């Protein structure tokens, strides 16, 4: 295909990244007569090359613009899975200091325990992404939901857990509080 483009005086670099999409579009188009269930013959390959070069060098072709958009999309956008993986990685890295502060706490007196509980509420809000920990209405709603499943009196038990169990419980509390806040009528 590069040779076909060069023979027409075109820069193969500008056409190069479009090859894959052009080949796919041409092979899958039933008007071109390719059978995807069998191996291409030498004549099929020559026909495919000619059709690809013609399509990629036709500057007024809407199909070329479609191919260019597909290439742009492939080069600039991630898959849903990649996006979610990156989002979770960033979320974990941003929550790590808050989580560490909670799990490393050695609170004993009432003021320290109250401060720890507020940090847990903030953690739950940040992890769920449902509201800002600076919005008093959101904080009250999250605190009420958390108190219904994890009252202040449970902090002693929480503090006696090992670090991994504390982290696991924080994640579970987040999921439960999120569910309560999303479906308050239940």
mmCIF file with all atom_site columns, C-alpha atoms in Angstrom:
data_model
loop_
_atom_site.group_PDB
_atom_site.id
_atom_site.type_symbol
_atom_site.label_atom_id
_atom_site.label_alt_id
_atom_site.label_comp_id
_atom_site.label_asym_id
_atom_site.label_entity_id
_atom_site.label_seq_id
_atom_site.pdbx_PDB_ins_code
_atom_site.Cartn_x
_atom_site.Cartn_y
_atom_site.Cartn_z
_atom_site.occupancy
_atom_site.B_iso_or_equiv
_atom_site.pdbx_formal_charge
_atom_site.auth_seq_id
_atom_site.auth_comp_id
_atom_site.auth_asym_id
_atom_site.auth_atom_id
_atom_site.pdbx_PDB_model_num
ATOM 1   C CA . UNK A 1 1   ? 0.000   0.000   0.000  1.00 0.00 ? 1   UNK A CA 1
ATOM 2   C CA . UNK A 1 2   ? 2.896   2.322   0.803  1.00 0.00 ? 2   UNK A CA 1
ATOM 3   C CA . UNK A 1 3   ? 4.320   1.705   -2.685 1.00 0.00 ? 3   UNK A CA 1
ATOM 4   C CA . UNK A 1 4   ? 0.926   2.422   -4.258 1.00 0.00 ? 4   UNK A CA 1
ATOM 5   C CA . UNK A 1 5   ? 0.698   5.701   -2.361 1.00 0.00 ? 5   UNK A CA 1
ATOM 6   C CA . UNK A 1 6   ? 4.269   6.668   -3.273 1.00 0.00 ? 6   UNK A CA 1
ATOM 7   C CA . UNK A 1 7   ? 3.659   5.899   -6.964 1.00 0.00 ? 7   UNK A CA 1
ATOM 8   C CA . UNK A 1 8   ? 0.897   8.531   -6.867 1.00 0.00 ? 8   UNK A CA 1
ATOM 9   C CA . UNK A 1 9   ? 3.182   11.045  -5.186 1.00 0.00 ? 9   UNK A CA 1
ATOM 10  C CA . UNK A 1 10  ? 1.639   10.815  -1.723 1.00 0.00 ? 10  UNK A CA 1
ATOM 11  C CA . UNK A 1 11  ? 3.498   10.907  1.569  1.00 0.00 ? 11  UNK A CA 1
ATOM 12  C CA . UNK A 1 12  ? 3.126   7.422   3.040  1.00 0.00 ? 12  UNK A CA 1
ATOM 13  C CA . UNK A 1 13  ? 3.389   8.744   6.602  1.00 0.00 ? 13  UNK A CA 1
ATOM 14  C CA . UNK A 1 14  ? 0.143   10.729  6.253  1.00 0.00 ? 14  UNK A CA 1
ATOM 15  C CA . UNK A 1 15  ? -1.612  7.654   4.886  1.00 0.00 ? 15  UNK A CA 1
ATOM 16  C CA . UNK A 1 16  ? 0.133   5.047   7.090  1.00 0.00 ? 16  UNK A CA 1
ATOM 17  C CA . UNK A 1 17  ? -1.906  5.196   10.268 1.00 0.00 ? 17  UNK A CA 1
ATOM 18  C CA . UNK A 1 18  ? -5.129  4.838   8.261  1.00 0.00 ? 18  UNK A CA 1
ATOM 19  C CA . UNK A 1 19  ? -4.197  1.480   6.679  1.00 0.00 ? 19  UNK A CA 1
ATOM 20  C CA . UNK A 1 20  ? -5.581  -0.774  9.366  1.00 0.00 ? 20  UNK A CA 1
ATOM 21  C CA . UNK A 1 21  ? -9.004  0.876   9.379  1.00 0.00 ? 21  UNK A CA 1
ATOM 22  C CA . UNK A 1 22  ? -9.173  1.067   5.591  1.00 0.00 ? 22  UNK A CA 1
ATOM 23  C CA . UNK A 1 23  ? -8.347  -2.631  5.230  1.00 0.00 ? 23  UNK A CA 1
ATOM 24  C CA . UNK A 1 24  ? -10.975 -3.583  7.784  1.00 0.00 ? 24  UNK A CA 1
ATOM 25  C CA . UNK A 1 25  ? -13.646 -1.386  6.175  1.00 0.00 ? 25  UNK A CA 1
ATOM 26  C CA . UNK A 1 26  ? -12.919 -2.685  2.676  1.00 0.00 ? 26  UNK A CA 1
ATOM 27  C CA . UNK A 1 27  ? -12.800 -6.376  3.647  1.00 0.00 ? 27  UNK A CA 1
ATOM 28  C CA . UNK A 1 28  ? -16.042 -6.124  5.625  1.00 0.00 ? 28  UNK A CA 1
ATOM 29  C CA . UNK A 1 29  ? -17.891 -4.251  2.854  1.00 0.00 ? 29  UNK A CA 1
ATOM 30  C CA . UNK A 1 30  ? -19.866 -6.951  0.982  1.00 0.00 ? 30  UNK A CA 1
ATOM 31  C CA . UNK A 1 31  ? -19.771 -4.899  -2.251 1.00 0.00 ? 31  UNK A CA 1
ATOM 32  C CA . UNK A 1 32  ? -16.040 -5.663  -2.508 1.00 0.00 ? 32  UNK A CA 1
ATOM 33  C CA . UNK A 1 33  ? -16.600 -9.433  -2.601 1.00 0.00 ? 33  UNK A CA 1
ATOM 34  C CA . UNK A 1 34  ? -14.108 -10.542 0.062  1.00 0.00 ? 34  UNK A CA 1
ATOM 35  C CA . UNK A 1 35  ? -14.918 -13.733 1.961  1.00 0.00 ? 35  UNK A CA 1
ATOM 36  C CA . UNK A 1 36  ? -13.734 -13.290 5.563  1.00 0.00 ? 36  UNK A CA 1
ATOM 37  C CA . UNK A 1 37  ? -14.067 -17.034 6.191  1.00 0.00 ? 37  UNK A CA 1
ATOM 38  C CA . UNK A 1 38  ? -11.190 -17.972 3.895  1.00 0.00 ? 38  UNK A CA 1
ATOM 39  C CA . UNK A 1 39  ? -7.583  -16.941 3.384  1.00 0.00 ? 39  UNK A CA 1
ATOM 40  C CA . UNK A 1 40  ? -7.057  -14.201 0.810  1.00 0.00 ? 40  UNK A CA 1
ATOM 41  C CA . UNK A 1 41  ? -5.557  -15.253 -2.523 1.00 0.00 ? 41  UNK A CA 1
ATOM 42  C CA . UNK A 1 42  ? -2.781  -13.336 -4.245 1.00 0.00 ? 42  UNK A CA 1
ATOM 43  C CA . UNK A 1 43  ? -5.395  -11.690 -6.509 1.00 0.00 ? 43  UNK A CA 1
ATOM 44  C CA . UNK A 1 44  ? -7.500  -10.797 -3.444 1.00 0.00 ? 44  UNK A CA 1
ATOM 45  C CA . UNK A 1 45  ? -4.482  -9.154  -1.830 1.00 0.00 ? 45  UNK A CA 1
ATOM 46  C CA . UNK A 1 46  ? -3.744  -7.127  -4.984 1.00 0.00 ? 46  UNK A CA 1
ATOM 47  C CA . UNK A 1 47  ? -7.417  -6.079  -5.211 1.00 0.00 ? 47  UNK A CA 1
ATOM 48  C CA . UNK A 1 48  ? -7.395  -5.136  -1.513 1.00 0.00 ? 48  UNK A CA 1
ATOM 49  C CA . UNK A 1 49  ? -4.234  -3.050  -1.915 1.00 0.00 ? 49  UNK A CA 1
ATOM 50  C CA . UNK A 1 50  ? -5.677  -1.210  -4.926 1.00 0.00 ? 50  UNK A CA 1
ATOM 51  C CA . UNK A 1 51  ? -8.976  -0.502  -3.140 1.00 0.00 ? 51  UNK A CA 1
ATOM 52  C CA . UNK A 1 52  ? -7.148  0.696   0.007  1.00 0.00 ? 52  UNK A CA 1
ATOM 53  C CA . UNK A 1 53  ? -4.831  3.013   -1.919 1.00 0.00 ? 53  UNK A CA 1
ATOM 54  C CA . UNK A 1 54  ? -7.750  4.408   -3.934 1.00 0.00 ? 54  UNK A CA 1
ATOM 55  C CA . UNK A 1 55  ? -9.794  4.986   -0.781 1.00 0.00 ? 55  UNK A CA 1
ATOM 56  C CA . UNK A 1 56  ? -6.939  6.526   1.230  1.00 0.00 ? 56  UNK A CA 1
ATOM 57  C CA . UNK A 1 57  ? -5.925  8.889   -1.558 1.00 0.00 ? 57  UNK A CA 1
ATOM 58  C CA . UNK A 1 58  ? -9.432  10.064  -2.435 1.00 0.00 ? 58  UNK A CA 1
ATOM 59  C CA . UNK A 1 59  ? -9.408  13.357  -0.529 1.00 0.00 ? 59  UNK A CA 1
ATOM 60  C CA . UNK A 1 60  ? -13.111 14.033  -1.176 1.00 0.00 ? 60  UNK A CA 1
ATOM 61  C CA . UNK A 1 61  ? -14.252 10.657  0.136  1.00 0.00 ? 61  UNK A CA 1
ATOM 62  C CA . UNK A 1 62  ? -16.541 10.621  3.177  1.00 0.00 ? 62  UNK A CA 1
ATOM 63  C CA . UNK A 1 63  ? -15.260 7.122   3.929  1.00 0.00 ? 63  UNK A CA 1
ATOM 64  C CA . UNK A 1 64  ? -11.717 8.523   4.200  1.00 0.00 ? 64  UNK A CA 1
ATOM 65  C CA . UNK A 1 65  ? -12.952 11.040  6.738  1.00 0.00 ? 65  UNK A CA 1
ATOM 66  C CA . UNK A 1 66  ? -14.584 8.191   8.655  1.00 0.00 ? 66  UNK A CA 1
ATOM 67  C CA . UNK A 1 67  ? -11.317 6.252   8.628  1.00 0.00 ? 67  UNK A CA 1
ATOM 68  C CA . UNK A 1 68  ? -9.461  9.353   9.863  1.00 0.00 ? 68  UNK A CA 1
ATOM 69  C CA . UNK A 1 69  ? -11.960 9.763   12.701 1.00 0.00 ? 69  UNK A CA 1
ATOM 70  C CA . UNK A 1 70  ? -11.543 6.099   13.660 1.00 0.00 ? 70  UNK A CA 1
ATOM 71  C CA . UNK A 1 71  ? -7.763  6.504   13.754 1.00 0.00 ? 71  UNK A CA 1
ATOM 72  C CA . UNK A 1 72  ? -8.061  9.713   15.795 1.00 0.00 ? 72  UNK A CA 1
ATOM 73  C CA . UNK A 1 73  ? -10.430 8.021   18.222 1.00 0.00 ? 73  UNK A CA 1
ATOM 74  C CA . UNK A 1 74  ? -8.166  4.970   18.601 1.00 0.00 ? 74  UNK A CA 1
ATOM 75  C CA . UNK A 1 75  ? -5.144  7.166   19.246 1.00 0.00 ? 75  UNK A CA 1
ATOM 76  C CA . UNK A 1 76  ? -6.807  9.535   21.722 1.00 0.00 ? 76  UNK A CA 1
ATOM 77  C CA . UNK A 1 77  ? -9.366  7.596   23.712 1.00 0.00 ? 77  UNK A CA 1
ATOM 78  C CA . UNK A 1 78  ? -8.999  4.686   26.076 1.00 0.00 ? 78  UNK A CA 1
ATOM 79  C CA . UNK A 1 79  ? -11.289 1.726   26.431 1.00 0.00 ? 79  UNK A CA 1
ATOM 80  C CA . UNK A 1 80  ? -13.828 1.716   29.231 1.00 0.00 ? 80  UNK A CA 1
ATOM 81  C CA . UNK A 1 81  ? -11.775 -0.862  31.118 1.00 0.00 ? 81  UNK A CA 1
ATOM 82  C CA . UNK A 1 82  ? -8.584  1.183   30.812 1.00 0.00 ? 82  UNK A CA 1
ATOM 83  C CA . UNK A 1 83  ? -10.444 4.306   31.905 1.00 0.00 ? 83  UNK A CA 1
ATOM 84  C CA . UNK A 1 84  ? -11.910 2.576   34.974 1.00 0.00 ? 84  UNK A CA 1
ATOM 85  C CA . UNK A 1 85  ? -8.563  1.009   35.886 1.00 0.00 ? 85  UNK A CA 1
ATOM 86  C CA . UNK A 1 86  ? -6.896  4.427   35.734 1.00 0.00 ? 86  UNK A CA 1
ATOM 87  C CA . UNK A 1 87  ? -9.738  6.023   37.722 1.00 0.00 ? 87  UNK A CA 1
ATOM 88  C CA . UNK A 1 88  ? -9.424  3.381   40.471 1.00 0.00 ? 88  UNK A CA 1
ATOM 89  C CA . UNK A 1 89  ? -5.648  3.767   40.567 1.00 0.00 ? 89  UNK A CA 1
ATOM 90  C CA . UNK A 1 90  ? -5.915  7.568   40.924 1.00 0.00 ? 90  UNK A CA 1
ATOM 91  C CA . UNK A 1 91  ? -8.686  7.249   43.531 1.00 0.00 ? 91  UNK A CA 1
ATOM 92  C CA . UNK A 1 92  ? -6.628  4.811   45.604 1.00 0.00 ? 92  UNK A CA 1
ATOM 93  C CA . UNK A 1 93  ? -3.540  7.028   45.449 1.00 0.00 ? 93  UNK A CA 1
ATOM 94  C CA . UNK A 1 94  ? -5.521  10.112  46.507 1.00 0.00 ? 94  UNK A CA 1
ATOM 95  C CA . UNK A 1 95  ? -7.288  8.287   49.330 1.00 0.00 ? 95  UNK A CA 1
ATOM 96  C CA . UNK A 1 96  ? -4.134  6.579   50.607 1.00 0.00 ? 96  UNK A CA 1
ATOM 97  C CA . UNK A 1 97  ? -3.138  9.399   53.019 1.00 0.00 ? 97  UNK A CA 1
ATOM 98  C CA . UNK A 1 98  ? -6.664  9.629   54.481 1.00 0.00 ? 98  UNK A CA 1
ATOM 99  C CA . UNK A 1 99  ? -6.910  5.857   54.777 1.00 0.00 ? 99  UNK A CA 1
ATOM 100 C CA . UNK A 1 100 ? -3.476  5.672   56.417 1.00 0.00 ? 100 UNK A CA 1
ATOM 101 C CA . UNK A 1 101 ? -4.427  8.396   58.898 1.00 0.00 ? 101 UNK A CA 1
ATOM 102 C CA . UNK A 1 102 ? -7.555  6.439   59.870 1.00 0.00 ? 102 UNK A CA 1
ATOM 103 C CA . UNK A 1 103 ? -5.942  2.998   60.021 1.00 0.00 ? 103 UNK A CA 1
ATOM 104 C CA . UNK A 1 104 ? -2.880  4.246   61.946 1.00 0.00 ? 104 UNK A CA 1
ATOM 105 C CA . UNK A 1 105 ? -4.979  6.145   64.497 1.00 0.00 ? 105 UNK A CA 1
ATOM 106 C CA . UNK A 1 106 ? -4.470  5.370   68.183 1.00 0.00 ? 106 UNK A CA 1
ATOM 107 C CA . UNK A 1 107 ? -7.411  7.500   69.360 1.00 0.00 ? 107 UNK A CA 1
ATOM 108 C CA . UNK A 1 108 ? -8.323  6.975   73.015 1.00 0.00 ? 108 UNK A CA 1
ATOM 109 C CA . UNK A 1 109 ? -10.020 10.097  74.385 1.00 0.00 ? 109 UNK A CA 1
ATOM 110 C CA . UNK A 1 110 ? -13.446 11.344  73.302 1.00 0.00 ? 110 UNK A CA 1
ATOM 111 C CA . UNK A 1 111 ? -12.138 14.264  71.184 1.00 0.00 ? 111 UNK A CA 1
ATOM 112 C CA . UNK A 1 112 ? -9.742  11.967  69.285 1.00 0.00 ? 112 UNK A CA 1
ATOM 113 C CA . UNK A 1 113 ? -12.495 9.408   68.708 1.00 0.00 ? 113 UNK A CA 1
ATOM 114 C CA . UNK A 1 114 ? -14.851 12.119  67.424 1.00 0.00 ? 114 UNK A CA 1
ATOM 115 C CA . UNK A 1 115 ? -12.125 13.381  65.087 1.00 0.00 ? 115 UNK A CA 1
ATOM 116 C CA . UNK A 1 116 ? -11.523 9.832   63.842 1.00 0.00 ? 116 UNK A CA 1
ATOM 117 C CA . UNK A 1 117 ? -15.247 9.358   63.163 1.00 0.00 ? 117 UNK A CA 1
ATOM 118 C CA . UNK A 1 118 ? -15.321 12.606  61.141 1.00 0.00 ? 118 UNK A CA 1
ATOM 119 C CA . UNK A 1 119 ? -12.328 11.347  59.137 1.00 0.00 ? 119 UNK A CA 1
ATOM 120 C CA . UNK A 1 120 ? -14.197 8.110   58.422 1.00 0.00 ? 120 UNK A CA 1
ATOM 121 C CA . UNK A 1 121 ? -17.197 10.145  57.197 1.00 0.00 ? 121 UNK A CA 1
ATOM 122 C CA . UNK A 1 122 ? -14.869 12.188  54.956 1.00 0.00 ? 122 UNK A CA 1
ATOM 123 C CA . UNK A 1 123 ? -13.239 9.022   53.632 1.00 0.00 ? 123 UNK A CA 1
ATOM 124 C CA . UNK A 1 124 ? -16.646 7.499   52.838 1.00 0.00 ? 124 UNK A CA 1
ATOM 125 C CA . UNK A 1 125 ? -17.684 10.669  50.984 1.00 0.00 ? 125 UNK A CA 1
ATOM 126 C CA . UNK A 1 126 ? -14.442 10.918  49.026 1.00 0.00 ? 126 UNK A CA 1
ATOM 127 C CA . UNK A 1 127 ? -14.403 7.238   48.084 1.00 0.00 ? 127 UNK A CA 1
ATOM 128 C CA . UNK A 1 128 ? -18.055 7.186   46.981 1.00 0.00 ? 128 UNK A CA 1
ATOM 129 C CA . UNK A 1 129 ? -17.787 10.426  45.018 1.00 0.00 ? 129 UNK A CA 1
ATOM 130 C CA . UNK A 1 130 ? -21.293 11.379  46.167 1.00 0.00 ? 130 UNK A CA 1
ATOM 131 C CA . UNK A 1 131 ? -20.887 14.897  47.447 1.00 0.00 ? 131 UNK A CA 1
ATOM 132 C CA . UNK A 1 132 ? -18.234 17.057  48.975 1.00 0.00 ? 132 UNK A CA 1
ATOM 133 C CA . UNK A 1 133 ? -16.935 16.631  52.519 1.00 0.00 ? 133 UNK A CA 1
ATOM 134 C CA . UNK A 1 134 ? -17.103 20.428  52.791 1.00 0.00 ? 134 UNK A CA 1
ATOM 135 C CA . UNK A 1 135 ? -20.891 20.546  52.159 1.00 0.00 ? 135 UNK A CA 1
ATOM 136 C CA . UNK A 1 136 ? -22.522 20.401  55.597 1.00 0.00 ? 136 UNK A CA 1
ATOM 137 C CA . UNK A 1 137 ? -25.797 18.942  54.267 1.00 0.00 ? 137 UNK A CA 1
ATOM 138 C CA . UNK A 1 138 ? -23.902 16.118  52.534 1.00 0.00 ? 138 UNK A CA 1
ATOM 139 C CA . UNK A 1 139 ? -21.805 15.482  55.643 1.00 0.00 ? 139 UNK A CA 1
ATOM 140 C CA . UNK A 1 140 ? -24.915 15.276  57.840 1.00 0.00 ? 140 UNK A CA 1
ATOM 141 C CA . UNK A 1 141 ? -26.591 12.846  55.438 1.00 0.00 ? 141 UNK A CA 1
ATOM 142 C CA . UNK A 1 142 ? -23.486 10.637  55.237 1.00 0.00 ? 142 UNK A CA 1
ATOM 143 C CA . UNK A 1 143 ? -22.990 10.790  59.017 1.00 0.00 ? 143 UNK A CA 1
ATOM 144 C CA . UNK A 1 144 ? -26.596 9.701   59.626 1.00 0.00 ? 144 UNK A CA 1
ATOM 145 C CA . UNK A 1 145 ? -26.212 6.814   57.174 1.00 0.00 ? 145 UNK A CA 1
ATOM 146 C CA . UNK A 1 146 ? -22.906 5.759   58.748 1.00 0.00 ? 146 UNK A CA 1
ATOM 147 C CA . UNK A 1 147 ? -24.302 5.974   62.291 1.00 0.00 ? 147 UNK A CA 1
ATOM 148 C CA . UNK A 1 148 ? -27.136 3.652   61.317 1.00 0.00 ? 148 UNK A CA 1
ATOM 149 C CA . UNK A 1 149 ? -24.648 0.862   60.514 1.00 0.00 ? 149 UNK A CA 1
ATOM 150 C CA . UNK A 1 150 ? -21.531 1.905   62.426 1.00 0.00 ? 150 UNK A CA 1
ATOM 151 C CA . UNK A 1 151 ? -22.300 3.837   65.620 1.00 0.00 ? 151 UNK A CA 1
ATOM 152 C CA . UNK A 1 152 ? -19.558 5.693   67.509 1.00 0.00 ? 152 UNK A CA 1
ATOM 153 C CA . UNK A 1 153 ? -19.528 2.885   70.065 1.00 0.00 ? 153 UNK A CA 1
ATOM 154 C CA . UNK A 1 154 ? -18.025 0.564   67.406 1.00 0.00 ? 154 UNK A CA 1
ATOM 155 C CA . UNK A 1 155 ? -14.844 2.655   67.099 1.00 0.00 ? 155 UNK A CA 1
ATOM 156 C CA . UNK A 1 156 ? -13.145 0.666   69.845 1.00 0.00 ? 156 UNK A CA 1
ATOM 157 C CA . UNK A 1 157 ? -13.708 -2.572  67.953 1.00 0.00 ? 157 UNK A CA 1
ATOM 158 C CA . UNK A 1 158 ? -12.564 -0.912  64.719 1.00 0.00 ? 158 UNK A CA 1
ATOM 159 C CA . UNK A 1 159 ? -9.343  0.341   66.350 1.00 0.00 ? 159 UNK A CA 1
ATOM 160 C CA . UNK A 1 160 ? -8.529  -3.165  67.599 1.00 0.00 ? 160 UNK A CA 1
ATOM 161 C CA . UNK A 1 161 ? -8.500  -4.587  64.044 1.00 0.00 ? 161 UNK A CA 1
ATOM 162 C CA . UNK A 1 162 ? -5.306  -5.111  62.072 1.00 0.00 ? 162 UNK A CA 1
ATOM 163 C CA . UNK A 1 163 ? -4.570  -2.567  59.338 1.00 0.00 ? 163 UNK A CA 1
ATOM 164 C CA . UNK A 1 164 ? -5.794  -4.739  56.402 1.00 0.00 ? 164 UNK A CA 1
ATOM 165 C CA . UNK A 1 165 ? -9.080  -5.459  58.183 1.00 0.00 ? 165 UNK A CA 1
ATOM 166 C CA . UNK A 1 166 ? -9.547  -1.743  58.894 1.00 0.00 ? 166 UNK A CA 1
ATOM 167 C CA . UNK A 1 167 ? -9.002  -0.971  55.193 1.00 0.00 ? 167 UNK A CA 1
ATOM 168 C CA . UNK A 1 168 ? -11.473 -3.686  54.198 1.00 0.00 ? 168 UNK A CA 1
ATOM 169 C CA . UNK A 1 169 ? -14.049 -2.399  56.676 1.00 0.00 ? 169 UNK A CA 1
ATOM 170 C CA . UNK A 1 170 ? -13.655 1.172   55.398 1.00 0.00 ? 170 UNK A CA 1
ATOM 171 C CA . UNK A 1 171 ? -14.410 -0.027  51.862 1.00 0.00 ? 171 UNK A CA 1
ATOM 172 C CA . UNK A 1 172 ? -17.415 -2.045  53.059 1.00 0.00 ? 172 UNK A CA 1
ATOM 173 C CA . UNK A 1 173 ? -18.736 0.896   55.074 1.00 0.00 ? 173 UNK A CA 1
ATOM 174 C CA . UNK A 1 174 ? -18.384 3.083   51.979 1.00 0.00 ? 174 UNK A CA 1
ATOM 175 C CA . UNK A 1 175 ? -20.424 0.670   49.861 1.00 0.00 ? 175 UNK A CA 1
ATOM 176 C CA . UNK A 1 176 ? -23.159 0.347   52.492 1.00 0.00 ? 176 UNK A CA 1
ATOM 177 C CA . UNK A 1 177 ? -23.384 4.089   53.176 1.00 0.00 ? 177 UNK A CA 1
ATOM 178 C CA . UNK A 1 178 ? -23.455 4.768   49.437 1.00 0.00 ? 178 UNK A CA 1
ATOM 179 C CA . UNK A 1 179 ? -26.327 2.321   49.057 1.00 0.00 ? 179 UNK A CA 1
ATOM 180 C CA . UNK A 1 180 ? -28.218 3.919   51.931 1.00 0.00 ? 180 UNK A CA 1
ATOM 181 C CA . UNK A 1 181 ? -27.724 7.394   50.455 1.00 0.00 ? 181 UNK A CA 1
ATOM 182 C CA . UNK A 1 182 ? -28.739 6.306   46.957 1.00 0.00 ? 182 UNK A CA 1
ATOM 183 C CA . UNK A 1 183 ? -31.822 4.421   48.157 1.00 0.00 ? 183 UNK A CA 1
ATOM 184 C CA . UNK A 1 184 ? -32.960 6.157   51.361 1.00 0.00 ? 184 UNK A CA 1
ATOM 185 C CA . UNK A 1 185 ? -36.542 4.828   51.233 1.00 0.00 ? 185 UNK A CA 1
ATOM 186 C CA . UNK A 1 186 ? -35.467 1.233   51.905 1.00 0.00 ? 186 UNK A CA 1
#
